[in-house]
Amino acid sequence: MDTFDDTQRPFPLFKAPIAHAALDGPGECVRCGKHVGTRFQDACYDCFRTGELDTVMDTEFGMVTRDDATAGRTHGIPLNDPSALNGYTLTQHPIDPRFPDDRWYHVHIDPGHLAELLRTPKYHTWQGETWLFCCQRPMVFRGSLPADIFTDDPDLLPSEIEKFLDAPDWKQTVEDGHGSHTYYVFTCSVCGALRHHDDCD
Ligand SMILES: [Zn+2]
Ligand SMILES: [Zn+2]
């Protein structure tokens, strides 16, 4: 099963089968007008990679728009205990008088890392993407894995996922008959950590 690397259209943050990416079908690129077989947010690969399109990515630290990326921060998330995000610089939103108990925080991430995230395809999900971070930057997406090919034991799950990624059998991930429960798996390009989030229909 092809990855973007196999088709010479690499994405540093998306190292998973093309079949796991949320893409647009054949048509004209919204930016240059060229007719292409696969589009990214309605644009050809080259135009999408310029980073000049108006794209948005949802993350565990909140939405990231182009303005957010330029400002070097996410739109933000509510946090009861900001120390839970140890190691990240946070800026608190002004308190909304309609919701005086809510505390929202922007999470600061290098603008270059966020710009790269916005020129990366989203992955298919049931409930929407939640890009994960590690070592102060977006992690690398490694694939969408049906939960029912792995153990139910949460302690053993990480090592089973790691084993799968060492020698991935991608065909298994797109076969019919899997339940909807899916693990979206990421690795860190700095420390090698493996993380995932999950959802179902
Ligand atoms: Zn184009
Ligand atoms: Zn890391």
Coordinates of N, CA and C and ligand atoms in Angstrom, one line a residue:
M1 N 0.9 -1.2 0.0 CA 0.0 0.0 0.0 C 0.9 1.2 0.0
D2 N 0.7 2.1 -1.0 CA 1.6 3.3 -1.1 C 1.5 4.3 0.0
T3 N 2.6 4.9 0.3 CA 2.7 6.1 1.2 C 3.0 7.2 0.3
F4 N 2.9 8.5 0.8 CA 3.2 9.6 0.0 C 4.7 9.6 -0.4
D5 N 5.6 9.1 0.4 CA 7.0 8.9 0.0 C 7.1 8.1 -1.2
D6 N 6.3 7.0 -1.3 CA 6.4 6.1 -2.5 C 6.1 6.9 -3.8
T7 N 5.2 7.9 -3.7 CA 4.8 8.6 -4.9 C 5.5 9.9 -5.1
Q8 N 6.6 10.1 -4.4 CA 7.5 11.3 -4.5 C 6.7 12.6 -4.2
R9 N 5.7 12.4 -3.3 CA 5.0 13.6 -2.7 C 5.1 13.6 -1.2
P10 N 6.3 13.7 -0.7 CA 6.5 13.5 0.7 C 5.9 14.6 1.6
F11 N 5.5 14.1 2.8 CA 5.1 15.1 3.9 C 5.8 14.7 5.1
P12 N 6.6 15.6 5.7 CA 7.5 15.2 6.8 C 6.6 14.7 8.0
L13 N 5.4 15.2 8.1 CA 4.5 14.8 9.3 C 3.5 13.8 9.0
F14 N 3.5 13.2 7.8 CA 2.5 12.2 7.4 C 3.3 11.0 6.8
K15 N 3.6 10.0 7.6 CA 4.3 8.9 7.1 C 3.4 7.6 7.3
A16 N 2.4 7.6 6.6 CA 1.3 6.6 6.7 C 0.8 6.3 5.3
P17 N 0.0 5.2 5.1 CA -0.5 5.0 3.7 C -1.4 6.2 3.2
I18 N -1.3 6.4 1.9 CA -2.2 7.5 1.3 C -3.6 7.2 1.6
A19 N -4.0 5.9 1.7 CA -5.4 5.5 1.9 C -5.9 6.0 3.3
H20 N -5.0 6.4 4.2 CA -5.4 6.9 5.5 C -5.6 8.4 5.5
A21 N -5.3 9.0 4.4 CA -5.3 10.5 4.4 C -6.7 11.0 3.8
A22 N -7.2 12.1 4.3 CA -8.4 12.7 3.9 C -8.1 13.6 2.7
L23 N -8.3 13.2 1.5 CA -7.9 13.9 0.3 C -9.1 14.2 -0.6
D24 N -8.9 15.1 -1.5 CA -10.0 15.4 -2.5 C -9.6 14.7 -3.8
G25 N -10.7 14.4 -4.6 CA -10.5 13.6 -5.8 C -10.0 14.5 -6.9
P26 N -10.0 13.9 -8.2 CA -9.5 14.6 -9.3 C -10.2 15.9 -9.6
G27 N -9.5 16.9 -10.1 CA -10.1 18.2 -10.4 C -9.1 19.3 -10.6
E28 N -9.5 20.5 -10.8 CA -8.6 21.6 -10.9 C -8.1 22.1 -9.6
C29 N -6.8 22.4 -9.5 CA -6.2 23.0 -8.3 C -6.8 24.4 -8.2
V30 N -7.3 24.7 -6.9 CA -7.9 26.0 -6.6 C -6.9 27.2 -6.8
R31 N -5.6 26.9 -6.8 CA -4.6 27.9 -6.8 C -4.0 28.1 -8.2
C32 N -3.6 27.0 -8.8 CA -2.9 27.2 -10.1 C -3.8 26.8 -11.3
G33 N -4.9 26.1 -11.0 CA -5.8 25.7 -12.1 C -5.4 24.4 -12.8
K34 N -4.3 23.8 -12.5 CA -3.8 22.6 -13.1 C -4.8 21.4 -12.7
H35 N -5.1 20.6 -13.7 CA -5.9 19.4 -13.4 C -5.0 18.3 -12.9
V36 N -5.4 17.8 -11.7 CA -4.6 16.8 -11.0 C -5.5 15.6 -10.5
G37 N -4.9 14.5 -10.4 CA -5.7 13.3 -10.0 C -6.0 13.3 -8.5
T38 N -5.1 13.8 -7.7 CA -5.3 13.9 -6.2 C -5.1 15.3 -5.7
R39 N -6.1 15.8 -5.0 CA -5.9 17.2 -4.5 C -5.9 17.2 -2.9
F40 N -5.2 18.2 -2.4 CA -5.1 18.4 -1.0 C -5.8 19.7 -0.7
Q41 N -6.9 19.6 0.1 CA -7.8 20.8 0.3 C -8.0 21.5 -1.1
D42 N -8.4 20.8 -2.1 CA -8.7 21.3 -3.4 C -7.5 21.8 -4.2
A43 N -6.3 21.6 -3.7 CA -5.1 22.1 -4.4 C -4.2 21.0 -4.8
C44 N -3.3 21.3 -5.8 CA -2.3 20.3 -6.2 C -1.3 20.2 -5.1
Y45 N -0.4 19.1 -5.2 CA 0.6 18.9 -4.1 C 1.5 20.2 -4.0
D46 N 2.0 20.7 -5.1 CA 2.9 21.8 -5.1 C 2.3 23.0 -4.4
C47 N 1.0 23.3 -4.8 CA 0.4 24.5 -4.2 C 0.1 24.3 -2.7
F48 N -0.4 23.1 -2.4 CA -0.6 22.8 -1.0 C 0.6 22.9 -0.2
R49 N 1.7 22.5 -0.7 CA 3.0 22.6 0.0 C 3.5 24.0 0.2
T50 N 3.0 25.0 -0.6 CA 3.5 26.3 -0.4 C 3.1 26.8 1.0
G51 N 2.0 26.2 1.6 CA 1.5 26.7 2.8 C 0.7 28.0 2.7
E52 N 0.4 28.4 1.5 CA -0.4 29.7 1.4 C -1.9 29.5 1.4
L53 N -2.3 28.2 1.4 CA -3.8 28.0 1.4 C -4.3 28.2 2.8
D54 N -5.6 28.5 2.9 CA -6.2 28.8 4.2 C -6.7 27.5 4.8
T55 N -5.8 26.8 5.5 CA -6.2 25.5 6.1 C -6.2 25.6 7.6
V56 N -6.8 24.6 8.2 CA -7.0 24.5 9.6 C -6.7 23.1 10.1
M57 N -6.1 22.9 11.2 CA -5.9 21.5 11.7 C -6.3 21.6 13.2
D58 N -7.1 20.5 13.6 CA -7.4 20.4 15.0 C -6.4 19.5 15.7
T59 N -6.0 20.0 16.9 CA -5.0 19.3 17.7 C -5.4 19.1 19.1
E60 N -4.6 18.4 19.9 CA -4.9 18.2 21.3 C -4.8 19.5 22.1
F61 N -4.1 20.5 21.5 CA -4.0 21.8 22.1 C -5.0 22.8 21.5
G62 N -5.9 22.4 20.7 CA -6.9 23.3 20.1 C -6.7 23.4 18.6
M63 N -7.6 24.2 18.0 CA -7.4 24.4 16.6 C -6.2 25.2 16.2
V64 N -5.7 25.0 15.0 CA -4.6 25.8 14.5 C -5.0 26.4 13.2
T65 N -5.2 27.7 13.0 CA -5.4 28.3 11.8 C -4.1 28.9 11.3
R66 N -4.1 29.5 10.1 CA -2.9 30.2 9.6 C -2.5 31.3 10.5
D67 N -3.5 32.1 11.0 CA -3.1 33.2 11.9 C -2.5 32.7 13.2
D68 N -3.1 31.6 13.7 CA -2.5 30.9 14.9 C -1.0 30.5 14.6
A69 N -0.8 29.9 13.5 CA 0.5 29.4 13.2 C 1.5 30.5 13.1
T70 N 1.1 31.6 12.4 CA 2.0 32.8 12.3 C 2.3 33.3 13.7
A71 N 1.3 33.3 14.6 CA 1.5 33.8 15.9 C 2.3 32.8 16.8
G72 N 2.5 31.6 16.3 CA 3.2 30.6 17.1 C 2.5 30.1 18.3
R73 N 1.2 29.8 18.1 CA 0.4 29.3 19.2 C -0.9 28.6 18.7
T74 N -1.5 27.7 19.4 CA -2.8 27.2 19.1 C -3.9 28.1 19.5
H75 N -5.1 27.9 18.9 CA -6.2 28.7 19.4 C -6.4 28.6 20.9
G76 N -6.2 27.3 21.4 CA -6.3 27.2 22.8 C -7.2 26.1 23.3
I77 N -7.1 25.7 24.5 CA -7.9 24.7 25.2 C -8.2 25.1 26.6
P78 N -9.3 24.6 27.1 CA -9.6 24.9 28.5 C -8.8 24.0 29.4
L79 N -8.2 24.6 30.5 CA -7.4 23.8 31.4 C -7.8 24.2 32.8
N80 N -8.1 23.2 33.7 CA -8.3 23.5 35.1 C -6.9 23.7 35.8
D81 N -6.0 22.9 35.3 CA -4.6 22.9 36.0 C -3.6 23.1 34.9
P82 N -3.2 24.4 34.6 CA -2.2 24.6 33.6 C -0.9 23.9 33.7
S83 N -0.5 23.5 35.0 CA 0.7 22.8 35.2 C 0.7 21.4 34.5
A84 N -0.5 20.9 34.1 CA -0.7 19.6 33.5 C 0.1 19.7 32.1
L85 N 0.3 20.8 31.6 CA 1.0 21.0 30.3 C 2.5 21.4 30.6
N86 N 3.1 20.8 31.5 CA 4.4 21.0 31.9 C 5.4 21.1 30.7
G87 N 6.2 22.2 30.7 CA 7.1 22.3 29.6 C 6.7 23.2 28.4
Y88 N 5.4 23.5 28.4 CA 4.9 24.3 27.3 C 4.6 25.7 27.8
T89 N 4.9 26.7 27.0 CA 4.5 28.1 27.4 C 3.1 28.3 27.0
L90 N 2.3 28.9 28.0 CA 0.9 29.1 27.8 C 0.6 30.6 28.0
T91 N -0.4 31.0 27.3 CA -0.9 32.4 27.5 C -2.4 32.3 27.7
Q92 N -2.9 32.8 28.8 CA -4.3 32.7 29.2 C -5.1 33.6 28.3
H93 N -6.3 33.2 27.8 CA -7.2 34.0 27.1 C -7.8 35.0 28.1
P94 N -8.2 36.2 27.7 CA -9.0 37.0 28.5 C -10.3 36.3 29.0
I95 N -10.7 36.4 30.2 CA -11.8 35.7 30.8 C -13.1 36.2 30.1
D96 N -13.9 35.3 29.6 CA -15.2 35.7 28.9 C -16.2 35.9 30.0
P97 N -16.8 37.1 30.2 CA -17.7 37.4 31.3 C -18.9 36.5 31.2
R98 N -19.2 35.9 30.1 CA -20.4 35.0 30.0 C -20.0 33.6 30.6
F99 N -18.7 33.3 30.7 CA -18.3 32.0 31.3 C -17.1 32.3 32.2
P100 N -17.4 32.9 33.3 CA -16.4 33.4 34.2 C -15.5 32.3 34.9
D101 N -16.0 31.1 34.8 CA -15.2 30.0 35.5 C -14.3 29.3 34.5
D102 N -14.5 29.6 33.2 CA -13.6 28.9 32.2 C -12.2 29.6 32.1
R103 N -11.2 28.8 32.1 CA -9.8 29.3 31.9 C -9.3 28.6 30.6
W104 N -9.1 29.4 29.5 CA -8.6 29.0 28.3 C -7.2 29.4 28.1
Y105 N -6.4 28.6 27.5 CA -5.0 28.9 27.3 C -4.5 28.6 25.8
H106 N -3.8 29.6 25.2 CA -3.1 29.3 24.0 C -1.9 28.5 24.4
V107 N -1.5 27.5 23.6 CA -0.3 26.8 23.8 C 0.7 27.2 22.7
H108 N 1.9 27.7 23.2 CA 2.9 28.2 22.2 C 3.7 27.1 21.6
I109 N 3.8 27.1 20.3 CA 4.6 26.1 19.5 C 5.3 26.9 18.4
D110 N 6.5 26.5 18.1 CA 7.3 27.2 17.1 C 6.5 27.5 15.8
P111 N 6.4 28.7 15.3 CA 5.6 29.0 14.1 C 6.0 28.1 12.9
G112 N 7.3 27.8 12.7 CA 7.7 26.9 11.6 C 7.0 25.5 11.8
H113 N 7.0 25.0 13.0 CA 6.4 23.7 13.2 C 4.9 23.7 12.9
L114 N 4.2 24.8 13.3 CA 2.8 24.9 13.0 C 2.5 25.1 11.6
A115 N 3.4 25.9 10.9 CA 3.2 26.1 9.4 C 3.3 24.7 8.7
E116 N 4.3 23.9 9.1 CA 4.4 22.6 8.5 C 3.2 21.7 8.7
L117 N 2.6 21.8 9.9 CA 1.4 21.1 10.2 C 0.2 21.4 9.3
L118 N 0.2 22.7 8.9 CA -0.9 23.2 8.1 C -0.7 22.8 6.6
R119 N 0.5 22.4 6.3 CA 0.7 21.9 4.9 C 0.8 20.4 4.9
T120 N 0.1 19.7 5.8 CA 0.1 18.3 6.0 C -1.4 17.8 5.8
P121 N -1.6 16.7 5.1 CA -3.0 16.3 5.0 C -3.6 15.8 6.4
K122 N -4.9 16.0 6.5 CA -5.6 15.4 7.7 C -5.7 13.9 7.4
Y123 N -5.8 13.1 8.5 CA -6.1 11.7 8.4 C -7.6 11.5 8.5
H124 N -8.1 10.4 7.9 CA -9.6 10.0 8.1 C -9.9 9.7 9.5
T125 N -11.0 10.1 10.0 CA -11.4 9.7 11.4 C -12.9 9.6 11.3
W126 N -13.5 9.1 12.4 CA -14.9 9.1 12.6 C -15.4 10.5 13.2
Q127 N -14.6 11.0 14.1 CA -15.0 12.2 14.9 C -14.2 13.5 14.6
G128 N -13.2 13.4 13.8 CA -12.4 14.6 13.5 C -11.0 14.3 14.1
E129 N -10.0 15.0 13.4 CA -8.6 14.7 13.8 C -8.2 15.4 15.1
T130 N -7.2 14.9 15.8 CA -6.7 15.5 17.0 C -5.2 15.3 16.9
W131 N -4.5 16.2 16.2 CA -3.1 16.0 16.0 C -2.4 16.1 17.4
L132 N -1.4 15.1 17.6 CA -0.7 15.1 18.9 C 0.6 15.8 18.8
F133 N 1.1 16.2 20.0 CA 2.4 16.9 20.1 C 3.4 16.1 21.0
C134 N 4.6 16.3 20.8 CA 5.7 15.8 21.7 C 6.9 16.6 21.5
C135 N 7.7 16.8 22.6 CA 8.9 17.6 22.4 C 8.7 18.9 21.7
Q136 N 7.6 19.6 22.1 CA 7.3 21.0 21.7 C 7.0 21.1 20.2
R137 N 6.6 20.0 19.6 CA 6.3 20.1 18.1 C 5.3 19.0 17.8
P138 N 4.6 19.2 16.6 CA 3.7 18.2 16.1 C 4.4 16.8 15.9
M139 N 3.7 15.7 16.3 CA 4.3 14.4 16.1 C 4.1 14.0 14.6
V140 N 4.6 12.9 14.2 CA 4.5 12.4 12.9 C 3.4 11.3 12.9
F141 N 2.4 11.5 12.0 CA 1.3 10.6 11.9 C 1.8 9.3 11.2
R142 N 1.5 8.1 11.8 CA 2.0 6.9 11.3 C 0.9 5.9 10.9
G143 N -0.4 6.2 11.1 CA -1.4 5.4 10.5 C -2.6 5.3 11.4
S144 N -3.7 4.8 10.8 CA -5.0 4.5 11.5 C -5.1 3.0 11.6
L145 N -5.2 2.5 12.9 CA -5.1 1.1 13.1 C -6.4 0.6 13.7
P146 N -7.1 -0.4 13.1 CA -8.3 -0.9 13.7 C -8.0 -1.5 15.1
A147 N -8.7 -1.1 16.1 CA -8.4 -1.6 17.5 C -8.5 -3.1 17.6
D148 N -9.4 -3.7 16.8 CA -9.6 -5.1 17.0 C -8.5 -6.0 16.5
I149 N -7.4 -5.5 15.9 CA -6.3 -6.3 15.6 C -5.3 -6.3 16.7
F150 N -5.6 -5.6 17.8 CA -4.7 -5.5 18.9 C -5.3 -6.1 20.2
T151 N -4.5 -6.2 21.2 CA -4.9 -6.7 22.5 C -5.9 -5.7 23.2
D152 N -6.7 -6.2 24.1 CA -7.6 -5.4 25.0 C -6.8 -4.8 26.2
D153 N -5.6 -5.3 26.4 CA -4.9 -5.0 27.6 C -4.1 -3.7 27.4
P154 N -4.5 -2.6 28.1 CA -3.9 -1.3 27.8 C -2.4 -1.3 28.1
D155 N -1.9 -2.2 29.0 CA -0.5 -2.2 29.3 C 0.3 -2.8 28.2
L156 N -0.3 -3.7 27.4 CA 0.4 -4.4 26.4 C 0.3 -3.7 25.0
L157 N -0.7 -2.8 25.0 CA -1.1 -2.1 23.7 C 0.1 -1.4 23.0
P158 N 0.8 -0.5 23.8 CA 1.9 0.3 23.1 C 2.9 -0.6 22.5
S159 N 3.3 -1.7 23.1 CA 4.3 -2.6 22.5 C 3.8 -3.3 21.3
E160 N 2.5 -3.7 21.3 CA 1.9 -4.3 20.1 C 1.8 -3.3 19.0
I161 N 1.5 -2.1 19.2 CA 1.4 -1.1 18.2 C 2.8 -0.8 17.6
E162 N 3.8 -0.8 18.5 CA 5.2 -0.6 18.1 C 5.6 -1.8 17.1
K163 N 5.3 -3.0 17.5 CA 5.6 -4.1 16.7 C 4.9 -4.1 15.4
F164 N 3.7 -3.6 15.3 CA 3.0 -3.5 14.0 C 3.7 -2.5 13.2
L165 N 4.2 -1.3 13.7 CA 4.8 -0.3 12.9 C 6.2 -0.7 12.4
D166 N 6.8 -1.7 13.1 CA 8.1 -2.2 12.7 C 8.0 -2.9 11.4
A167 N 6.9 -3.6 11.2 CA 6.7 -4.4 10.0 C 5.2 -4.3 9.6
P168 N 4.8 -3.1 9.2 CA 3.3 -2.9 9.0 C 2.7 -3.7 7.9
D169 N 1.6 -4.4 8.2 CA 0.7 -5.1 7.3 C -0.5 -4.2 7.0
W170 N -0.3 -3.2 6.1 CA -1.3 -2.1 5.9 C -2.6 -2.7 5.4
K171 N -2.5 -3.8 4.6 CA -3.7 -4.4 4.0 C -4.7 -4.7 5.1
Q172 N -4.2 -5.2 6.2 CA -5.0 -5.5 7.3 C -5.8 -4.4 7.8
T173 N -5.3 -3.1 7.7 CA -6.0 -2.0 8.2 C -7.1 -1.5 7.4
V174 N -7.2 -1.9 6.2 CA -8.3 -1.4 5.3 C -9.3 -2.5 4.9
E175 N -9.0 -3.7 5.4 CA -10.0 -4.8 5.1 C -11.4 -4.5 5.7
D176 N -12.4 -5.1 5.1 CA -13.7 -5.0 5.6 C -13.8 -5.8 6.9
G177 N -14.8 -5.5 7.7 CA -15.2 -6.3 8.8 C -14.6 -5.9 10.1
H178 N -13.8 -4.8 10.1 CA -13.3 -4.3 11.4 C -14.4 -3.5 12.1
G179 N -14.4 -3.5 13.4 CA -15.2 -2.6 14.2 C -14.8 -1.1 13.9
S180 N -15.6 -0.2 14.4 CA -15.2 1.2 14.1 C -14.1 1.8 15.0
H181 N -13.9 1.1 16.1 CA -12.9 1.6 17.1 C -11.5 1.6 16.4
T182 N -10.9 2.8 16.4 CA -9.7 3.0 15.6 C -8.6 3.7 16.5
Y183 N -7.4 3.3 16.4 CA -6.3 4.0 17.0 C -5.6 4.8 16.0
Y184 N -5.3 6.1 16.3 CA -4.6 7.0 15.4 C -3.2 7.2 16.0
V185 N -2.2 6.7 15.3 CA -0.9 6.5 15.9 C 0.1 7.5 15.4
F186 N 0.9 8.1 16.4 CA 1.9 9.1 16.1 C 3.2 8.7 16.7
T187 N 4.3 9.1 16.1 CA 5.6 8.9 16.8 C 6.3 10.3 16.8
C188 N 7.2 10.5 17.7 CA 7.9 11.8 17.9 C 9.2 11.7 17.1
S189 N 9.5 12.7 16.2 CA 10.7 12.7 15.4 C 11.9 13.1 16.3
V190 N 11.7 13.5 17.5 CA 12.9 13.9 18.3 C 13.2 12.8 19.3
C191 N 12.2 12.3 20.1 CA 12.6 11.3 21.2 C 12.1 9.9 20.8
G192 N 11.3 9.8 19.7 CA 10.9 8.4 19.3 C 9.6 8.0 20.0
A193 N 9.1 8.8 20.9 CA 7.9 8.3 21.7 C 6.7 8.0 20.8
L194 N 6.0 7.0 21.2 CA 4.8 6.6 20.5 C 3.5 7.1 21.3
R195 N 2.6 7.7 20.6 CA 1.4 8.1 21.3 C 0.2 7.8 20.3
H196 N -1.0 7.7 20.9 CA -2.1 7.6 20.0 C -3.4 8.2 20.6
H197 N -4.4 8.5 19.8 CA -5.7 8.8 20.3 C -6.6 7.8 19.6
D198 N -7.9 7.7 20.0 CA -8.8 6.8 19.4 C -10.2 7.4 19.3
D199 N -11.0 6.8 18.4 CA -12.4 7.2 18.4 C -13.2 6.0 17.8
C200 N -14.5 6.2 17.7 CA -15.3 5.2 17.0 C -16.6 6.0 16.5
D201 N -17.4 5.2 15.7 CA -18.5 6.0 15.1 C -19.6 6.2 16.1
Ligands
ZN1 ZN -1.7 24.0 -8.0
ZN2 ZN 9.2 13.5 21.9

